[in-house]
XYZ file of C-alpha atoms in Angstrom:
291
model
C -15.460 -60.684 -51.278
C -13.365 -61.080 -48.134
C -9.946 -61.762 -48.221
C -8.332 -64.981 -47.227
C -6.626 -64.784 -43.599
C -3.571 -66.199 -45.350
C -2.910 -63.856 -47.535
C -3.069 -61.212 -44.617
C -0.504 -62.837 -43.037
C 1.939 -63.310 -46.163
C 1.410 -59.331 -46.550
C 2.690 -58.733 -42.590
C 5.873 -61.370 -43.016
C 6.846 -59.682 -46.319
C 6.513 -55.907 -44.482
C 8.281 -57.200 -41.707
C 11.268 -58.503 -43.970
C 11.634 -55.485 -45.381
C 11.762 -53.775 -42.299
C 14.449 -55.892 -41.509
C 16.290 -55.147 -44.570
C 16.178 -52.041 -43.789
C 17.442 -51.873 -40.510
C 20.055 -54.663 -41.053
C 21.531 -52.010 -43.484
C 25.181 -50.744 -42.655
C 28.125 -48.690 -44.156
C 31.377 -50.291 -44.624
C 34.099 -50.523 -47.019
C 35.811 -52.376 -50.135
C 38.823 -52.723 -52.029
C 41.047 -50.679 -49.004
C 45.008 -50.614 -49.888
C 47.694 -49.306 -47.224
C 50.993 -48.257 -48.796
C 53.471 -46.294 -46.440
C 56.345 -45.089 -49.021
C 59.709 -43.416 -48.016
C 60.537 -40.063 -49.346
C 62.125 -40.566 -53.262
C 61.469 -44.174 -53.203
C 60.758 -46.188 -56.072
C 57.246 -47.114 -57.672
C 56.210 -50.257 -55.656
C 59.080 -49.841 -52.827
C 57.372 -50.104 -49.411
C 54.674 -51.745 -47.120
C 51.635 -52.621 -49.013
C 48.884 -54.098 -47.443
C 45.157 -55.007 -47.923
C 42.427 -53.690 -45.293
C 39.201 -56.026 -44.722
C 36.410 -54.605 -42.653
C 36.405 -55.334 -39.325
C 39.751 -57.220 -39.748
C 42.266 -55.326 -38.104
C 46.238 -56.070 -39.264
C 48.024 -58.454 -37.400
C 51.435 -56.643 -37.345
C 52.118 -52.470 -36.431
C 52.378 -50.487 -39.346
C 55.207 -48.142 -39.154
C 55.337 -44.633 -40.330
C 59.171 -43.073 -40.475
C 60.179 -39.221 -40.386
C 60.135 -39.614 -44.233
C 57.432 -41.912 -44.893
C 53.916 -41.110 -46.194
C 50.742 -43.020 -45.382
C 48.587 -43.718 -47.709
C 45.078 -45.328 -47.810
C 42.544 -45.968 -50.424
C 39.219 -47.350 -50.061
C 35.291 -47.657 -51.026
C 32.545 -46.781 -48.901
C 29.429 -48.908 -49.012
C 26.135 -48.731 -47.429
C 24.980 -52.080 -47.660
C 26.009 -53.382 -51.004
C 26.112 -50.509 -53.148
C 29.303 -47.827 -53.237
C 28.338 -44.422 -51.994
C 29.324 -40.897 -50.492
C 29.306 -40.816 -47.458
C 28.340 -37.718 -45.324
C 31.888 -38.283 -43.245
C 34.529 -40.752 -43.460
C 37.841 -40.424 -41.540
C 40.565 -41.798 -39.862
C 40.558 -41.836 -36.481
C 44.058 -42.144 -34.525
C 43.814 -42.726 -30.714
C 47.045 -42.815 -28.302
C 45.475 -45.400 -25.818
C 47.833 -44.287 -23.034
C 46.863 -40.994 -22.839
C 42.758 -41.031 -24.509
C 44.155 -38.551 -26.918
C 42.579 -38.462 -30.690
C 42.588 -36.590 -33.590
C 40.530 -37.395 -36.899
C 41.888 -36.910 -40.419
C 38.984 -37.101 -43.137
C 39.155 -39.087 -46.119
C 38.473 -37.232 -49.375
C 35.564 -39.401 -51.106
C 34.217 -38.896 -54.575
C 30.642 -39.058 -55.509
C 31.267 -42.716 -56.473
C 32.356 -43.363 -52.983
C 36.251 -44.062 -53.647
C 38.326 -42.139 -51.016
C 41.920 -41.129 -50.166
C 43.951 -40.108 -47.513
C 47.579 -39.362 -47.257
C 49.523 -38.372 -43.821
C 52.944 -38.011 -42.742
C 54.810 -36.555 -39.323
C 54.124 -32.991 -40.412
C 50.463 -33.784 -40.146
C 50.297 -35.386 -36.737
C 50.126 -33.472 -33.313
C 53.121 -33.026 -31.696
C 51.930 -35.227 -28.196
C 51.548 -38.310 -31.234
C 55.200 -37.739 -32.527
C 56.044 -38.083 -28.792
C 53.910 -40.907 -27.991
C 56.069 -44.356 -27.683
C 53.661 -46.870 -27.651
C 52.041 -47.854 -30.623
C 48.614 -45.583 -32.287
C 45.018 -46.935 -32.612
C 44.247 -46.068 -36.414
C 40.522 -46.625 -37.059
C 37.875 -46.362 -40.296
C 34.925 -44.043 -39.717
C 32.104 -44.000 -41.521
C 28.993 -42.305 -41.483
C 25.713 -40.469 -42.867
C 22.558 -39.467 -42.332
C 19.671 -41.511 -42.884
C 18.651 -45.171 -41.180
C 21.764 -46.986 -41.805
C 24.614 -48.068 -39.315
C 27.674 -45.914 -39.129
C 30.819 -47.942 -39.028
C 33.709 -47.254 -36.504
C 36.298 -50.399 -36.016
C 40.004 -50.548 -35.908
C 42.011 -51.127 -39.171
C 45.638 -51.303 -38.121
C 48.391 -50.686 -35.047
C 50.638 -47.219 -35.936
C 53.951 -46.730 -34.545
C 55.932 -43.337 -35.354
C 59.737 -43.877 -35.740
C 61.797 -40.870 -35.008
C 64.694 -39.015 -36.821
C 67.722 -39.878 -34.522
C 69.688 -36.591 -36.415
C 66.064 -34.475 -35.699
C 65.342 -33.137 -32.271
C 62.407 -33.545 -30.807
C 59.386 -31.919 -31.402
C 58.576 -29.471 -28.468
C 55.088 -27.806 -27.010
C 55.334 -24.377 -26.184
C 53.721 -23.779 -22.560
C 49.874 -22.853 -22.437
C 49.070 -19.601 -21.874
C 47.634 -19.307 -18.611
C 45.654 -16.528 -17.077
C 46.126 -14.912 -13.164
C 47.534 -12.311 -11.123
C 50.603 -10.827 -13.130
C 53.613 -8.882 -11.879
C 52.619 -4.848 -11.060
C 53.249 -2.533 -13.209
C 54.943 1.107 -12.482
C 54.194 3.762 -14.815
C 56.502 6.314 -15.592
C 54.788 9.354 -17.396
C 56.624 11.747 -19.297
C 57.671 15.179 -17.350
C 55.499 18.089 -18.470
C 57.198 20.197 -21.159
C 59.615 23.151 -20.367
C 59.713 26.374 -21.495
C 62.712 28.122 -23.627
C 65.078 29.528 -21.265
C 64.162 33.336 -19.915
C 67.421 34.802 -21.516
C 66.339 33.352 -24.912
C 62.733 34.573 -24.419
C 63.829 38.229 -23.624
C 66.429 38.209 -26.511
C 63.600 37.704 -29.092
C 61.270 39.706 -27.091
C 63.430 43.109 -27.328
C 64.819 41.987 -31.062
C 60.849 42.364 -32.062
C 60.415 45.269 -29.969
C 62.851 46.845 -31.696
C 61.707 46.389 -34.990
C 58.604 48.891 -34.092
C 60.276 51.919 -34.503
C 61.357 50.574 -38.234
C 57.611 49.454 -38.888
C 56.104 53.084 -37.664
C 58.604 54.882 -39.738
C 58.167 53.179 -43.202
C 53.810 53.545 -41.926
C 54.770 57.584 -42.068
C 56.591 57.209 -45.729
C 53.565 54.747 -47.480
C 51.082 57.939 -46.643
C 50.156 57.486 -42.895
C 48.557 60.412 -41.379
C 49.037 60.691 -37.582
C 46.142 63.686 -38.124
C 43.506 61.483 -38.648
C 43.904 59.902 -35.257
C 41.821 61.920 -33.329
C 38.693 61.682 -35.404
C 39.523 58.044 -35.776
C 39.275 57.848 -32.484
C 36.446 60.373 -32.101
C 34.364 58.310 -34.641
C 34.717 54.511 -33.717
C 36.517 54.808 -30.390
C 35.599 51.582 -28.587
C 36.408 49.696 -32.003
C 39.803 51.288 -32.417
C 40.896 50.879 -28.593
C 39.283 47.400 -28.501
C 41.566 46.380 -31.770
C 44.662 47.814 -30.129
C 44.484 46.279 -27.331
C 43.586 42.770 -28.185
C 46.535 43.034 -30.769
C 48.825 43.977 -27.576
C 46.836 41.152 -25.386
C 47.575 38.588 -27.932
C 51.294 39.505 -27.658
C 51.039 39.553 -23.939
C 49.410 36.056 -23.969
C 52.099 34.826 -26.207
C 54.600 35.897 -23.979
C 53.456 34.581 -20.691
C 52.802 30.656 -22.796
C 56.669 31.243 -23.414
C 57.566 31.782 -19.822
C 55.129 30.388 -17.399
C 51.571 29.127 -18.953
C 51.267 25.603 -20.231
C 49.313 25.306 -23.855
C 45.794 24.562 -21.512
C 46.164 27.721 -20.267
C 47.012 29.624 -22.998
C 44.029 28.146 -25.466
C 41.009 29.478 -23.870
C 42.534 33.320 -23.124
C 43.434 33.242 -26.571
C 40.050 32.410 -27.930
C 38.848 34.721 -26.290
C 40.886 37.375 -27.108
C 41.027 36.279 -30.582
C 37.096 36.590 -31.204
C 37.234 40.119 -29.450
C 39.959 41.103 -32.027
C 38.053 40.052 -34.971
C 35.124 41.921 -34.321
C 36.635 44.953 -33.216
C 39.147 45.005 -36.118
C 36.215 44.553 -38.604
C 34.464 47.434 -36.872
C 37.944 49.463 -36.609
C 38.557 48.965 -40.680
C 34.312 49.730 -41.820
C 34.904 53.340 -40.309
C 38.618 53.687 -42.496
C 36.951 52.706 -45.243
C 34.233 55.555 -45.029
C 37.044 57.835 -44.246
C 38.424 57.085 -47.538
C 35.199 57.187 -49.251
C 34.657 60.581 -47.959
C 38.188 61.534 -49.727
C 40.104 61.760 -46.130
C 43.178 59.822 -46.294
């Protein structure tokens, strides 16, 4: 059965109206209030106007030191009230091609708010004398027109009793004054006089040390077989004990602490072997019964 040419062409118009539909589809907005309000003003004190789409307000809206902004709306895409994906306001100082955009805060059924006052605007707005462009943005994703047109005039009225607001200057990077180091001085050692003072004081304490050795039970006897037994041990001990002094002495007078580290590593590692050598052959004196 073939179908009628007519009915063909019905089918195309009707496709091609919906297409048009479609792409005739557009976000915009309903029910918009403006209120500005001063600072502990009564309920229904202030400007109060109506926004229409596309329709910007005859007269500049003025926003005082004290005043808050205030704007409610609806978005729509097409007929129906939705969320958008962004919707703002969009203030422009024409003089300068300045903007900054302030977004609205939209519920799922597509009513939004925004509120503003001088604490939220730049400070290059608060200094701006002729009037603000304040315009409705909105937009989403998907096939439909975004809307962008201008809703009303803004002028910002000063505090006479408030200075004005300032900009601090931009940091700006290039060549920079030189700088002169000054390092600290290398550390000094004690004075000599003090050094020698201490040095005999301990010196003198020897003779003390040896004669309370000879009352705890030393026995000078057992030097020579001491000696006689473990003799690079013993003299190795001895004199790393009298190195280490030495050492000690010349860090105090004329060696800085990077000189006096490795020596006394070294020295250090030679004493601790020798000493542990030195004190395995007094112990097998004493296990021998020679004391």
């Amino acid at each position: 059965m073939r179908v009628p040419t007519v009915l063909y062409q019905g089918l195309g118009l009707l496709l091609a109206c919906q297409s048009a539909l479609a792409a005739s589809t557009a976000w915009t907005f309903t029910d918009a209030t403006l209120t500005v309000q001063g600072k502990g003003s009564g309920v229904g004190s202030g400007l109060k106007e109506k926004l229409q789409p596309s329709k910007p307000l005859s007269s500049p809206v003025s926003l005082g030191a004290g005043d808050s902004l205030k704007i409610i709306l609806t978005a729509q895409e097409g007929k129906s009230a939705k969320r958008p994906h962004q919707a703002s306001l969009l203030l422009q100082n024409p003089a300068t091609n300045l903007d900054v955009s302030y977004p609205f805060s939209v519920k799922e059924s597509g009513k939004g708010k925004i509120e503003l006052s001088h604490k939220d605007l730049p400070t290059q707005f608060l200094r701006s004398s002729s009037p603000l462009s304040a315009s409705v943005v909105i937009a989403s994703f998907g096939s439909s027109e975004a809307y962008k047109s201008e809703a009303f005039p803004l002028i910002i009225q000063l505090d006479a009793n408030t200075p004005a607001a300032t900009t601090e200057k931009p940091l700006r990077y290039g060549k920079q004054p030189e700088i002169h180091h000054i390092f600290r001085s290398d550390p000094k050692s004690p004075n000599i006089v003090l050094v020698a003072f201490f040095t005999i004081a301990a010196v003198a304490t020897l003779p003390v040390l040896l004669g309370l050795w000879l009352q705890v039970g030393g026995n000078v006897a057992h030097l020579s077989k001491a000696l006689s037994d473990a003799p690079v041990s013993h003299g190795l001990f001895f004199g790393s004990v009298v190195a280490i002094e030495g050492i000690f002495f010349l860090y105090y007078t004329v060696w800085n602490l990077f000189q006096t580290l490795p020596v006394l590593a070294v020295v250090g590692v030679v004493a601790y072997i020798s000493g542990s050598r030195a004190l395995t052959e007094v112990q097998e004196r004493r296990l021998a019964g020679l004391r």
